[in-house]
Each structure stands twice: as C-alpha cells, then as structure tokens.
Short mmCIF file of C-alpha atoms in Angstrom, two decimals:
data_model
loop_
_atom_site.label_atom_id
_atom_site.label_comp_id
_atom_site.label_asym_id
_atom_site.label_seq_id
_atom_site.Cartn_x
_atom_site.Cartn_y
_atom_site.Cartn_z
CA MET A 1 -0.02 -0.04 0.05
CA ASN A 2 1.35 3.48 -0.91
CA TRP A 3 0.26 6.62 1.03
CA GLN A 4 0.33 9.91 -0.65
CA ASP A 5 -0.34 13.44 0.41
CA TYR A 6 -1.01 15.96 -2.35
CA GLY A 7 -2.09 19.53 -3.02
CA PHE A 8 -4.59 19.86 -5.83
CA ALA A 9 -1.87 21.13 -8.35
CA GLU A 10 0.25 17.99 -7.47
CA LEU A 11 -2.40 15.56 -8.46
CA THR A 12 -2.01 13.94 -11.87
CA THR A 13 -5.08 13.97 -14.04
CA LYS A 14 -5.41 10.14 -13.46
CA GLN A 15 -5.19 10.53 -9.79
CA LEU A 16 -7.75 13.28 -9.71
CA TYR A 17 -10.08 11.13 -11.84
CA GLN A 18 -9.72 8.13 -9.70
CA LEU A 19 -10.27 9.99 -6.43
CA LEU A 20 -13.23 11.72 -7.73
CA LYS A 21 -14.75 8.56 -9.24
CA THR A 22 -14.28 6.70 -5.99
CA ARG A 23 -15.99 9.51 -3.96
CA VAL A 24 -18.95 9.48 -6.43
CA ASP A 25 -19.04 5.63 -6.20
CA ILE A 26 -19.23 5.56 -2.45
CA PHE A 27 -20.95 8.73 -1.45
CA VAL A 28 -23.56 9.09 -4.29
CA VAL A 29 -24.01 5.62 -5.59
CA GLU A 30 -23.41 3.31 -2.66
CA GLN A 31 -25.00 5.54 -0.03
CA ASN A 32 -27.66 6.41 -2.63
CA CYS A 33 -27.28 10.13 -1.79
CA PRO A 34 -27.54 12.53 -4.82
CA TYR A 35 -25.58 15.73 -3.77
CA PRO A 36 -23.24 18.10 -5.48
CA GLU A 37 -19.87 16.14 -4.91
CA LEU A 38 -17.78 18.90 -6.74
CA ASP A 39 -17.92 21.83 -4.19
CA GLY A 40 -15.02 23.90 -5.16
CA LYS A 41 -13.06 22.96 -1.98
CA ASP A 42 -10.77 20.46 -3.78
CA CYS A 43 -8.74 22.98 -5.75
CA LEU A 44 -8.15 25.56 -2.93
CA SER A 45 -4.35 26.13 -2.45
CA ASP A 46 -4.36 24.76 1.14
CA THR A 47 -6.51 21.59 0.65
CA ARG A 48 -4.57 18.34 1.14
CA HIS A 49 -5.67 15.20 -0.50
CA LEU A 50 -4.54 11.95 1.27
CA LEU A 51 -4.76 8.72 -0.78
CA ALA A 52 -3.87 5.10 -0.09
CA THR A 53 -3.40 3.24 -3.22
CA ASP A 54 -2.67 -0.40 -4.13
CA GLU A 55 0.35 -1.47 -6.35
CA GLN A 56 -1.67 -0.74 -9.43
CA GLY A 57 -2.51 2.78 -8.27
CA SER A 58 -6.18 2.10 -7.52
CA VAL A 59 -7.59 4.16 -4.63
CA LEU A 60 -8.29 2.09 -1.51
CA ALA A 61 -8.83 4.94 0.96
CA TYR A 62 -9.12 8.71 0.85
CA ALA A 63 -9.62 11.74 3.01
CA ARG A 64 -9.63 15.48 2.34
CA VAL A 65 -8.02 17.92 4.74
CA LEU A 66 -9.40 21.49 4.66
CA ALA A 67 -7.88 24.72 6.12
CA PRO A 68 -9.51 26.63 8.82
CA GLY A 69 -12.37 28.76 7.58
CA VAL A 70 -13.19 26.60 4.58
CA SER A 71 -15.95 24.26 6.11
CA TYR A 72 -15.66 25.20 9.73
CA SER A 73 -13.78 27.85 11.79
CA ASP A 74 -11.23 25.11 12.55
CA ALA A 75 -9.44 22.77 10.12
CA SER A 76 -11.51 19.93 9.00
CA ILE A 77 -11.30 16.35 7.50
CA GLY A 78 -13.90 15.07 5.15
CA ARG A 79 -14.77 12.80 2.31
CA VAL A 80 -13.35 10.11 4.43
CA LEU A 81 -13.69 6.67 2.60
CA VAL A 82 -12.35 3.19 2.43
CA VAL A 83 -13.44 1.18 -0.71
CA GLU A 84 -15.52 -1.88 0.01
CA ALA A 85 -12.91 -4.49 -0.79
CA ALA A 86 -10.51 -2.90 1.78
CA ARG A 87 -12.86 -2.41 4.70
CA ASN A 88 -12.71 -4.05 8.13
CA GLN A 89 -8.84 -4.15 7.91
CA GLY A 90 -7.93 -1.23 10.09
CA LEU A 91 -7.37 1.05 7.15
CA ALA A 92 -9.89 3.71 8.22
CA PHE A 93 -8.04 4.21 11.59
CA GLU A 94 -4.75 4.56 9.81
CA LEU A 95 -6.18 6.91 7.30
CA MET A 96 -7.63 9.16 10.03
CA GLN A 97 -4.47 9.19 12.04
CA ARG A 98 -2.61 10.34 8.91
CA ALA A 99 -5.24 12.95 8.18
CA ILE A 100 -5.05 14.31 11.59
CA ALA A 101 -1.24 14.46 11.38
CA ILE A 102 -1.46 16.43 8.12
CA ALA A 103 -3.93 18.89 9.74
CA ARG A 104 -1.65 19.18 12.85
CA ARG A 105 1.30 19.75 10.61
CA GLN A 106 -0.38 22.38 8.39
CA TRP A 107 -2.36 24.22 11.09
CA PRO A 108 -0.71 23.40 14.47
CA GLN A 109 -2.60 25.87 16.59
CA THR A 110 -6.27 24.85 15.62
CA ALA A 111 -8.65 22.15 16.52
CA ILE A 112 -10.10 19.83 13.84
CA GLN A 113 -13.83 19.59 13.10
CA ILE A 114 -15.72 16.89 11.23
CA GLY A 115 -19.35 16.32 10.20
CA ALA A 116 -19.48 12.65 10.85
CA GLN A 117 -22.13 10.14 9.97
CA ALA A 118 -23.81 9.34 13.19
CA HIS A 119 -23.23 5.64 13.01
CA LEU A 120 -19.48 6.33 13.13
CA GLN A 121 -19.44 8.44 16.17
CA GLY A 122 -17.91 5.68 18.25
CA PHE A 123 -15.10 5.23 15.74
CA TYR A 124 -14.31 9.00 15.70
CA GLN A 125 -14.46 9.05 19.53
CA GLY A 126 -11.68 6.41 19.48
CA LEU A 127 -9.53 8.91 17.65
CA GLY A 128 -10.29 11.57 20.36
CA PHE A 129 -12.98 13.51 18.75
CA VAL A 130 -15.88 14.73 20.99
CA THR A 131 -19.45 15.18 19.79
CA GLU A 132 -20.61 18.69 19.63
CA SER A 133 -24.13 18.58 18.27
CA ALA A 134 -27.26 16.81 18.20
CA VAL A 135 -27.98 14.32 15.32
CA TYR A 136 -28.94 16.15 12.17
CA LEU A 137 -29.70 15.17 8.58
CA GLU A 138 -27.35 16.05 5.84
CA ASP A 139 -28.29 14.93 2.41
CA GLY A 140 -30.76 12.52 4.07
CA ILE A 141 -28.02 10.86 6.26
CA PRO A 142 -27.87 11.32 10.11
CA HIS A 143 -24.72 13.27 11.04
CA VAL A 144 -23.17 14.81 14.20
CA ASP A 145 -20.54 17.58 14.46
CA MET A 146 -17.43 16.52 16.28
CA ARG A 147 -14.22 18.24 17.21
CA LEU A 148 -10.64 17.24 18.15
CA ALA A 149 -9.10 19.84 20.53
CA ALA A 150 -6.04 21.75 19.36
CA MET A 151 -2.53 20.64 20.49
CA ASP A 152 -1.23 22.38 23.59
#
C-alpha cells in the first residue's frame, strides 16, 4: 500500500479522476445520496488530498483535509472513505491518524472539526473526537458535528 499526500496542483489527471470517481461511487451511488460532490473545495491552495493506493494505483482509501475557515472555523477532515474491498482491515483508523497528522502539521494551533455520519460516532471518539451537536440530517443521512481539540 502506498500513502500519498497531495495539494490539488500536485495530483495527476489520472489520480484526480480516480479519487473523484471513488468518492462518487461511495457517497453518491453506494449511499444512494445525490448531492453536489464537486463543491469547489478540492482545488483550494491549502487543501490536502490523502490517498492510499494499491500497487496498481487504484484508490483504497481517501480523506480531504481542509484549512480553517473553509468548512468550519477550525481545520476539518472530510470525504473520508475506504473502498468496500479494503474495509474491516484497520485502514480507516490509519487513514484518520494520517489525516489528523496532516492537519496538525499544516495548522498546528487549531482544532479539527468533522461532520461525521452518526453511526460512526464511536469510531471517531476512539480517535479523540468529541461530539458537539445533536444528530441532524445532511443529504438524508444522520450526522453529528465532532471536534478534536487543538494541541497544547
């Protein structure tokens, strides 16, 4: 498995296509949730794209790390995914640890906020996130806002 952390301009056309296709396959098709996947945040200069790929370059896991002020007042991590064939192998935990490390390196003085699917609340709590909202619907899926405190 290969881990890569890219800015938008560093992605090849093939990598960009693969990560966008994977996001649509999971968030729009698998979760049956039609929504505007391309939101303009991917190409911002501070956005980081974390990819795990297999030896053939196929995306196995992905997360998008956003600067403070883009989605929340703090840094944020979103579009977190692991493809079906790679699930239940601990990859999501490693993905999030790496995404947190990127956010901490890029913006060391800020907390990290996420809009987590409610059924994954326990997973994110295991990484140190604290629930900060009641359950709400986002694109028809129950979510909660969660936050990981800034480093001291």
